[in-house]
CSV table of C-alpha atoms and ligand atoms in Angstrom, one decimal:
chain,number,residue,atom,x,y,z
R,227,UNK,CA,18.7,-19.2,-17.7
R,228,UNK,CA,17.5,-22.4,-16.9
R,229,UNK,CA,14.0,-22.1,-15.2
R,230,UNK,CA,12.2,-25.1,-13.8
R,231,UNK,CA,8.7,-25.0,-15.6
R,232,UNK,CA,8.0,-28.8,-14.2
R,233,UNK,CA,4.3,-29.3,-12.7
R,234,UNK,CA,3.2,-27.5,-9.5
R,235,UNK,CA,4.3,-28.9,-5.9
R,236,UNK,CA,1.2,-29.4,-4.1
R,237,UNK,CA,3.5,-29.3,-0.3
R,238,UNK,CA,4.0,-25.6,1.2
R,239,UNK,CA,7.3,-27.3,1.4
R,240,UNK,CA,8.0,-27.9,-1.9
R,241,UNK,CA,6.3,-24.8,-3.2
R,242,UNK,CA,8.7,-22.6,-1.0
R,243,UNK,CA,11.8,-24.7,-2.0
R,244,UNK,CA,10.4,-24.2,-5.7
R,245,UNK,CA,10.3,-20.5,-5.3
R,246,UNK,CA,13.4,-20.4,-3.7
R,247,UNK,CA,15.4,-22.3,-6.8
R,248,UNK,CA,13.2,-20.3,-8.8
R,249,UNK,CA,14.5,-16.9,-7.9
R,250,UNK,CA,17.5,-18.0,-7.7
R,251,UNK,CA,17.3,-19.3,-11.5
R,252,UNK,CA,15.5,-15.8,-12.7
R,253,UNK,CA,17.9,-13.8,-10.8
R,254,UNK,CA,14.8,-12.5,-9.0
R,255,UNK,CA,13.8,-10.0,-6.0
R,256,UNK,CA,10.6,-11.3,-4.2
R,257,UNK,CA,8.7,-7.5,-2.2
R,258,UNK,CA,5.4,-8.1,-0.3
R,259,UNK,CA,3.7,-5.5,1.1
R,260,UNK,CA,2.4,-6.0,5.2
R,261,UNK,CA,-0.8,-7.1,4.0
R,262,UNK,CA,0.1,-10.1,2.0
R,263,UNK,CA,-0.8,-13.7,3.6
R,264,UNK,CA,2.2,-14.5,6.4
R,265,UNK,CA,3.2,-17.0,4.2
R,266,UNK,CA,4.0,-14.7,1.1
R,267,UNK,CA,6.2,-12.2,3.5
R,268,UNK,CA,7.9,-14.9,5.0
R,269,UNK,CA,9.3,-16.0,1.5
R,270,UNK,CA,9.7,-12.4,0.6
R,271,UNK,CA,13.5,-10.9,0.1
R,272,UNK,CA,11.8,-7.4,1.5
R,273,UNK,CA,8.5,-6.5,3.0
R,274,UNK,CA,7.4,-2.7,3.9
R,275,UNK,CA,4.9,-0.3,3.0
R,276,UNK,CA,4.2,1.2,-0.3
R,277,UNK,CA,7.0,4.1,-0.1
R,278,UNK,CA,9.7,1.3,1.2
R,279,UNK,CA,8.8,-0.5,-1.4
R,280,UNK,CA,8.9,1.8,-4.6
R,281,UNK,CA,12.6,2.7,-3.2
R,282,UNK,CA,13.3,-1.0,-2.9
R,283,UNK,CA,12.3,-1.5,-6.5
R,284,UNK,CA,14.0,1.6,-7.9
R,285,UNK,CA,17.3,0.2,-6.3
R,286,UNK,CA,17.4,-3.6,-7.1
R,287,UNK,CA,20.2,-5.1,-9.1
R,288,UNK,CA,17.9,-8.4,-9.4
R,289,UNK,CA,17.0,-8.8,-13.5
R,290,UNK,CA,13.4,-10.1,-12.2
R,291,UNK,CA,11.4,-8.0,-9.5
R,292,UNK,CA,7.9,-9.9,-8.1
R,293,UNK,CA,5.5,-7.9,-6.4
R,294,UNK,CA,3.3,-9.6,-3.9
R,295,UNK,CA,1.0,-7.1,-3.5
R,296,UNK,CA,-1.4,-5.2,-5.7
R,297,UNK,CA,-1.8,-3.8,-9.4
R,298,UNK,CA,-0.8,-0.4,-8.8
R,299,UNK,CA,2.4,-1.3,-6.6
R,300,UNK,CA,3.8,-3.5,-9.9
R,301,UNK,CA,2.9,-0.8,-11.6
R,302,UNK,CA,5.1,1.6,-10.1
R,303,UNK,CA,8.2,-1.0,-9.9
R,304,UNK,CA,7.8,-1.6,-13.8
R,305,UNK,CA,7.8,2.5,-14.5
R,306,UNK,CA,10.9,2.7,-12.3
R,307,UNK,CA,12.9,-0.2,-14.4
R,308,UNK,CA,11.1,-0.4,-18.3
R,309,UNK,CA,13.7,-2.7,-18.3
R,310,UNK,CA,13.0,-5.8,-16.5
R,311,UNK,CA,10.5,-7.8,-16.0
R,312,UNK,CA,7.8,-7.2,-13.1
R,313,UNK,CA,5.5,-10.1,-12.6
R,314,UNK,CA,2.4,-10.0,-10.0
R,315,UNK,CA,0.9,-13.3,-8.6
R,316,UNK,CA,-2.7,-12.3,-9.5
R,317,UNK,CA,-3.1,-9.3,-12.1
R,318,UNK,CA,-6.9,-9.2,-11.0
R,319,UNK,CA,-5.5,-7.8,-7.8
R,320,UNK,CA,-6.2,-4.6,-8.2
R,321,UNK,CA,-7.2,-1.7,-5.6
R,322,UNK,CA,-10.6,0.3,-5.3
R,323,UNK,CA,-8.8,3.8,-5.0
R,324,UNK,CA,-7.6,3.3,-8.1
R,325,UNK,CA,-10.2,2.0,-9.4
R,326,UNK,CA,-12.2,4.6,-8.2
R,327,UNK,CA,-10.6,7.5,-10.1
R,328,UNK,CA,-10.7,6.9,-13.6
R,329,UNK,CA,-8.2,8.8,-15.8
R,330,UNK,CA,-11.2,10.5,-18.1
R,331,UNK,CA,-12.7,11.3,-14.7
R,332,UNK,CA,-9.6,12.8,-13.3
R,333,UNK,CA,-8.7,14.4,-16.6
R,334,UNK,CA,-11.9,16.6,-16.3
R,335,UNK,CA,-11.5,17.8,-12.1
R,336,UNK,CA,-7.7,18.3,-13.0
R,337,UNK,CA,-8.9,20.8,-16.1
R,338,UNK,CA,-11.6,22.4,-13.6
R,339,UNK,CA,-8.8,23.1,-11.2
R,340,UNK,CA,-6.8,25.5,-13.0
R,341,UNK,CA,-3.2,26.5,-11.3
R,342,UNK,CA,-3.7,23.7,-9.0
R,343,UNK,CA,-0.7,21.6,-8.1
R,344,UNK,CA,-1.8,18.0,-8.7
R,345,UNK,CA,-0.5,15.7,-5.7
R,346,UNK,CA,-1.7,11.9,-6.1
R,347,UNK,CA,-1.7,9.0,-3.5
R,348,UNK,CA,0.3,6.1,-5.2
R,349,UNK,CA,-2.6,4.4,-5.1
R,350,UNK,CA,-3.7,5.2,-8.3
R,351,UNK,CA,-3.6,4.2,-12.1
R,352,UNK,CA,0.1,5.3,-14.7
R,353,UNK,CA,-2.6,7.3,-16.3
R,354,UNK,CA,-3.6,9.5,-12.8
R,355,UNK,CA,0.2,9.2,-12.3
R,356,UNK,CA,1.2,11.3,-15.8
R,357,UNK,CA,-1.3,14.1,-14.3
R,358,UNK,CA,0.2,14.3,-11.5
R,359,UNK,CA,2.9,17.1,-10.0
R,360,UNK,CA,4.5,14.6,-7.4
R,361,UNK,CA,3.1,11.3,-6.2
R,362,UNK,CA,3.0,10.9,-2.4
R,363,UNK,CA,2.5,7.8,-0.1
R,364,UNK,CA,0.7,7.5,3.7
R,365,UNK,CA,3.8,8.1,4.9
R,366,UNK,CA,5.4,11.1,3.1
R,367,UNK,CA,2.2,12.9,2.6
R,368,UNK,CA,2.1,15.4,5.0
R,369,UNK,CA,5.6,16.1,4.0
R,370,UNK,CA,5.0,16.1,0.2
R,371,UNK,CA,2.1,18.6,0.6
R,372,UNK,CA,4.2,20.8,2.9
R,373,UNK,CA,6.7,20.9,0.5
R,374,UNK,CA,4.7,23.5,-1.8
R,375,UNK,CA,4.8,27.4,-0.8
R,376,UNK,CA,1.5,27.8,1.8
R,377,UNK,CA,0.0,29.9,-0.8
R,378,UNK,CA,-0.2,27.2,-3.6
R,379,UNK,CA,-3.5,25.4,-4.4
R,380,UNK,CA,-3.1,22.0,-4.5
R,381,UNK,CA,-5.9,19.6,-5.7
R,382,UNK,CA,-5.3,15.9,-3.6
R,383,UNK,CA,-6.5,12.4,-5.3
R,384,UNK,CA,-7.6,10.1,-4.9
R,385,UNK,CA,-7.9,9.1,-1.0
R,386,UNK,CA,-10.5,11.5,0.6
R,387,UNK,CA,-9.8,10.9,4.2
R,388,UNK,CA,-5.5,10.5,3.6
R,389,UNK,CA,-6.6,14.2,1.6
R,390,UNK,CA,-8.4,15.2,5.0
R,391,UNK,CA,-5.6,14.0,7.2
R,392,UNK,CA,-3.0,16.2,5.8
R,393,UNK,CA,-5.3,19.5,5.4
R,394,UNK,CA,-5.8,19.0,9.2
R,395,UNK,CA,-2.1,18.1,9.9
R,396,UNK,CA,-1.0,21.2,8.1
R,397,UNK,CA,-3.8,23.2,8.7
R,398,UNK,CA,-4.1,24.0,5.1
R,399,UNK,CA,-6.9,23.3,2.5
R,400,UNK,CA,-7.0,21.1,-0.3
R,401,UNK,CA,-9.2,20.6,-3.5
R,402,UNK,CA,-9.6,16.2,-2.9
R,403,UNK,CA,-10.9,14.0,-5.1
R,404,UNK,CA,-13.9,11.6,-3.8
R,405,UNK,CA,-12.2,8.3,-3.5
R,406,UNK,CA,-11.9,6.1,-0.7
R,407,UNK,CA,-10.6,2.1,0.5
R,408,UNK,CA,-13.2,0.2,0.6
R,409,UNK,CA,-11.2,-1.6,3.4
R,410,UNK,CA,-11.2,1.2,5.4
R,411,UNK,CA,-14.2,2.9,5.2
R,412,UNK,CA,-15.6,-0.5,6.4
R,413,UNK,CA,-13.9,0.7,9.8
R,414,UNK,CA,-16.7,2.5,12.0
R,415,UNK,CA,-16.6,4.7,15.1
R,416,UNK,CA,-18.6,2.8,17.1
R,417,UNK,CA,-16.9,-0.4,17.0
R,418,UNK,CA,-13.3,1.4,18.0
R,419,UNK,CA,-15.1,3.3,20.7
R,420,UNK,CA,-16.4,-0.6,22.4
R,421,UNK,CA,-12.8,-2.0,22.1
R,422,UNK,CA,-11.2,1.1,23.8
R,423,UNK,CA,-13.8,1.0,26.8
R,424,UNK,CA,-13.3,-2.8,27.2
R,425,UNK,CA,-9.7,-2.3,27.0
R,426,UNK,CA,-8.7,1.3,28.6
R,427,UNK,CA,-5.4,0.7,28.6
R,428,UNK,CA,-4.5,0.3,25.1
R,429,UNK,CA,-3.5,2.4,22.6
R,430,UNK,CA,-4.9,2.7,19.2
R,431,UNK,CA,-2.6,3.1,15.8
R,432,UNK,CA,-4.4,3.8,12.7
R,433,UNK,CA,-3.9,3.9,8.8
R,434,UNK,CA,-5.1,7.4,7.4
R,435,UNK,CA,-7.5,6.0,4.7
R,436,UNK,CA,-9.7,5.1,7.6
R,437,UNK,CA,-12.7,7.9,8.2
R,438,UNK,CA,-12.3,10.8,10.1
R,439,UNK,CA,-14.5,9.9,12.5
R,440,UNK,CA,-12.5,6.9,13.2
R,441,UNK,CA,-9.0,8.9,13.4
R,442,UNK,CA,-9.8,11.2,16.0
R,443,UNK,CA,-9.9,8.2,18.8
R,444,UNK,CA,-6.4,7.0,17.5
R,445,UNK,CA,-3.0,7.9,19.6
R,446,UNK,CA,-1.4,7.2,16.2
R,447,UNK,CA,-1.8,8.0,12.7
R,448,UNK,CA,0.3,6.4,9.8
R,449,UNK,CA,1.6,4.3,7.3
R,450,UNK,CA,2.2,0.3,7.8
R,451,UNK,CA,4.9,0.5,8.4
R,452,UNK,CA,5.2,3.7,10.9
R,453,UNK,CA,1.6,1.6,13.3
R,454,UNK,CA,4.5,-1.1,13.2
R,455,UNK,CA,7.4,1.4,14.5
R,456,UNK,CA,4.5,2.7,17.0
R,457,UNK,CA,3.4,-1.0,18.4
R,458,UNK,CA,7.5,-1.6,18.8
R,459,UNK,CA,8.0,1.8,20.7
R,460,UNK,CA,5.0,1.7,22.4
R,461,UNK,CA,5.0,0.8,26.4
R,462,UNK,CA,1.5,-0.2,26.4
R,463,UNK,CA,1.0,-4.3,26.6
R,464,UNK,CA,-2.3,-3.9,24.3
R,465,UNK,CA,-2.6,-2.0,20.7
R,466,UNK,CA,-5.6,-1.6,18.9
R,467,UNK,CA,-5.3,-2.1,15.1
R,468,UNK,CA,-7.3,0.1,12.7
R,469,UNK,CA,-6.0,-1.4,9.6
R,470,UNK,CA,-6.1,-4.5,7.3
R,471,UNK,CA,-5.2,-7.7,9.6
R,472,UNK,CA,-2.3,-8.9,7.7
R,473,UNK,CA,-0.1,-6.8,9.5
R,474,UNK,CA,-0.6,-8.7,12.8
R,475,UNK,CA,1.9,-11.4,11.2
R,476,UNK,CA,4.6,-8.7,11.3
R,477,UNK,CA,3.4,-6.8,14.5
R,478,UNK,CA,3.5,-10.1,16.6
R,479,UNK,CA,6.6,-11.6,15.9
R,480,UNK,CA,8.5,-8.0,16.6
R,481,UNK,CA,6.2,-8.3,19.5
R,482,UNK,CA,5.6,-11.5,20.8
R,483,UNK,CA,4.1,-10.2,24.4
R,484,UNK,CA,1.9,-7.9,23.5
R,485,UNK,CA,-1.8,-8.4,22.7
R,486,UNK,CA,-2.7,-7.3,19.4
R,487,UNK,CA,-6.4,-6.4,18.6
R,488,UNK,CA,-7.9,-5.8,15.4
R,489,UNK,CA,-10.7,-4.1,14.8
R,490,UNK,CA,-13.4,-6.0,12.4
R,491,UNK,CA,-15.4,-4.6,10.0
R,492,UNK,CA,-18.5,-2.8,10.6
R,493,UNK,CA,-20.3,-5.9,10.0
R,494,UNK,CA,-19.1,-8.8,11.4
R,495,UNK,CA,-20.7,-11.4,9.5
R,496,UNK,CA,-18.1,-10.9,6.6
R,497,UNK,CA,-14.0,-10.2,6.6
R,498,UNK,CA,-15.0,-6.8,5.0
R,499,UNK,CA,-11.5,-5.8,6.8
R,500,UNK,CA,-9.4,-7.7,5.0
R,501,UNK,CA,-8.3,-6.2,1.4
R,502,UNK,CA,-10.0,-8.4,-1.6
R,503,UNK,CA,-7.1,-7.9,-3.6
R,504,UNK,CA,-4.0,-8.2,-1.2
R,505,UNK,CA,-6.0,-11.6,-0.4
R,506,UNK,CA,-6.0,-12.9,-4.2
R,507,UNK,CA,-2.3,-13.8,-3.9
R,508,UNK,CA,-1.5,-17.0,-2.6
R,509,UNK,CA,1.5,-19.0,-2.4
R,510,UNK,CA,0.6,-21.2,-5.3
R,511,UNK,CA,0.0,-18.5,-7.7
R,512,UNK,CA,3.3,-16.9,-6.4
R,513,UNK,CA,5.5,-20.1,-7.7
R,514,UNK,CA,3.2,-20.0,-10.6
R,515,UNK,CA,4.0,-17.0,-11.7
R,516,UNK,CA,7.9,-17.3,-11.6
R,517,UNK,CA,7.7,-20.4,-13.2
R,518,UNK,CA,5.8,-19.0,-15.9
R,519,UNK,CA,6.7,-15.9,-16.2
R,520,UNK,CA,3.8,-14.4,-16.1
R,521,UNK,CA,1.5,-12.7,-15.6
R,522,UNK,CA,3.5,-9.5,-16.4
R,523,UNK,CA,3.7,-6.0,-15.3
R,524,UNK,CA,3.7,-4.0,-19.0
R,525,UNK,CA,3.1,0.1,-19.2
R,526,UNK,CA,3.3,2.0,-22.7
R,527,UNK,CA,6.7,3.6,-22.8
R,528,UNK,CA,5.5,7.1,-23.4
R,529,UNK,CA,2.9,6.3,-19.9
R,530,UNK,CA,5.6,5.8,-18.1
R,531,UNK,CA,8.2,8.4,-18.9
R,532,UNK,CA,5.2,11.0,-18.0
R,533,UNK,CA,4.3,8.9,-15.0
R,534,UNK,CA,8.0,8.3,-13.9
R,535,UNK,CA,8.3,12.0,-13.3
R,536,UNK,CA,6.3,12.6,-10.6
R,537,UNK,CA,7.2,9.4,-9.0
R,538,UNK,CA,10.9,10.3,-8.9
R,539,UNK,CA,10.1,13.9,-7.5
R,540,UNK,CA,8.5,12.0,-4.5
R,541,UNK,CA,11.6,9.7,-4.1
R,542,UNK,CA,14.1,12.6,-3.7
R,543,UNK,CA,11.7,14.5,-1.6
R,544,UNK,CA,11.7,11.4,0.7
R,545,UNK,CA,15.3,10.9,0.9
N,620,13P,P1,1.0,1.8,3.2
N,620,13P,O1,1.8,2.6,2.2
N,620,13P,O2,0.8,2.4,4.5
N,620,13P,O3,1.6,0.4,3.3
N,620,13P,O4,-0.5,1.6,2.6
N,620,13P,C1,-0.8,0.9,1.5
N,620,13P,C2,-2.2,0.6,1.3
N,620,13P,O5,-2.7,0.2,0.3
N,620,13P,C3,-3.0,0.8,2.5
N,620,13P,O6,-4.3,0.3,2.2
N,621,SF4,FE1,-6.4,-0.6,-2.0
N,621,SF4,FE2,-7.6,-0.5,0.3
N,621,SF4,FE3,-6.6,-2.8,-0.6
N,621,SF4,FE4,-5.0,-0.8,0.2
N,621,SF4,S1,-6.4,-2.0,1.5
N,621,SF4,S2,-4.8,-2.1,-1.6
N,621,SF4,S3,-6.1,1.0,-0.4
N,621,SF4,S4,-8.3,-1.6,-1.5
């Protein structure tokens, strides 16, 4: 394999013909999730939300898979093939549900929970993972939980308002863990309630890790990928987004006449709405990355095998 390791094209130009000889070289797959920088999904082989993407890294051929996204996304590609290499742009990219549910933590609500099934948002550390039943993402979730006999306990981590979603979807209650986006939370009732009077004709799609409060004024609920099904379907002219601002690169070229309107943050003063993390990888530190071959994606081989379980119990239940 002959990779190019020469110094670093300062051009966007050269930079995206360096990545492109580069995954050529490294026999490489390039998957961004929706809320990478446009220029990041426009290089990508694949872009799609969390569950497209897990089944997109669990069926690549390519020796070398390079997740644009966050820490917990590479995570999941590397447990699904300890054989290749998974490199991430930025490994400080991290996310603050997971972060927010340490595996000590978790360890202890799981034991206090006794003949709970544990079902865990993907967006969460191997360690939470290896507890875990089944692992779900924003869009299989409601049909995850529903998968267990109405009569089973189940104890939900670590997304709060995702947990509260389903229990009011299925009309079924749930032990949840505290956690939340700090993205989303950032999203508050009053702001939505001002964008839908000064624009009564729109429709509002919605990720579930935004607050309660906030759900109930949206004519959709869902995953990335399902508010970018909705804005396609969708008659009206006008959709208001509830959820981090990178999918409007997406959104408007599969819609190029309809106005798109995100909601900001609760205060405006800062882009509280758009995800720290997502945000670290750029295009530089993309070409970096493959050139180097690094940073890498490694999980202890007994982690995985406990936290591959789970994960693969969610991908036949979403087949
Ligand atoms: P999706 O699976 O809907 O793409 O969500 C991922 C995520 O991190 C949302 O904040
Ligand atoms: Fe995590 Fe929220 Fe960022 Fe998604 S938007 S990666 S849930 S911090």
């Amino acid at each position: 394999m002959n990779v190019n390791q020469g110094p670093i094209p300062g051009q966007t130009s050269d930079l995206i013909a360096g990545i492109n000889s580069l995954r050529k070289d490294l026999n490489a797959i390039i998957l961004a999730h929706f809320y990478q920088v446009p220029e990041i999904q426009d290089i990508a082989d694949f872009v799609g939300d969390s569950l497209a993407l897990s089944q997109k890294a669990a069926e690549t051929d390519a020796e070398v898979i390079v997740f644009a996204g966050v820490h917990f996304m590479a995570e999941t590609a590397k447990i699904l093939n300890p054989h290749k290499q998974v490199l991430l742009p930025d490994l400080e990219a991290g996310c603050s549900l997971a972060d927010g549910c340490p595996p000590a933590e978790f360890r202890e609500f799981v034991s206090q929970h006794p003949g709970h099934k544990v079902v865990s948002y993907i967006n969460c550390s191997a360690e939470t993972k290896a507890m875990s039943d089944v692992i779900c993402t924003s869009s299989n979730a409601v049909k995850i939980v529903d998968s267990f006999p109405v009569d089973q306990p189940i104890l939900f981590a670590p997304d709060r308002y995702l947990g509260q979603w389903v229990k009011k979807s299925l009309n079924r209650d749930m032990v949840l863990w505290p956690g939340s986006c700090e993205v989303h939370e950032t999203f508050n009732e009053k702001k939505l309630v001002e964008l839908k009077v000064n624009h009564p004709d729109a429709m509002v799609a919605a990720h579930p890790e935004c607050p309660e409060a906030v759900l109930q004024h949206a004519d959709h609920v869902g995953s990335t990928s399902s508010i970018l099904s909705f804005a396609r379907e969708s008659d009206s002219r006008q959709i208001i987004v509830v959820t981090e601002p990178g999918i409007l690169h997406q959104m408007q070229k599969e819609n190029p006449n309809k106005e798109l309107i995100p909601v900001p943050g609760a205060d405006e003063t800062c882009n509280c709405n758009e995800c720290p993390y997502m945000r670290l990888n750029t295009l530089e530190k993309l070409y970096q990355c493959m050139a180097q071959r690094t940073p890498e994606i490694l999980v202890d081989s007994d982690l995985a095998a406990k936290a591959l379980t789970p994960i693969n119990r969610m991908l036949e239940l979403s087949r």
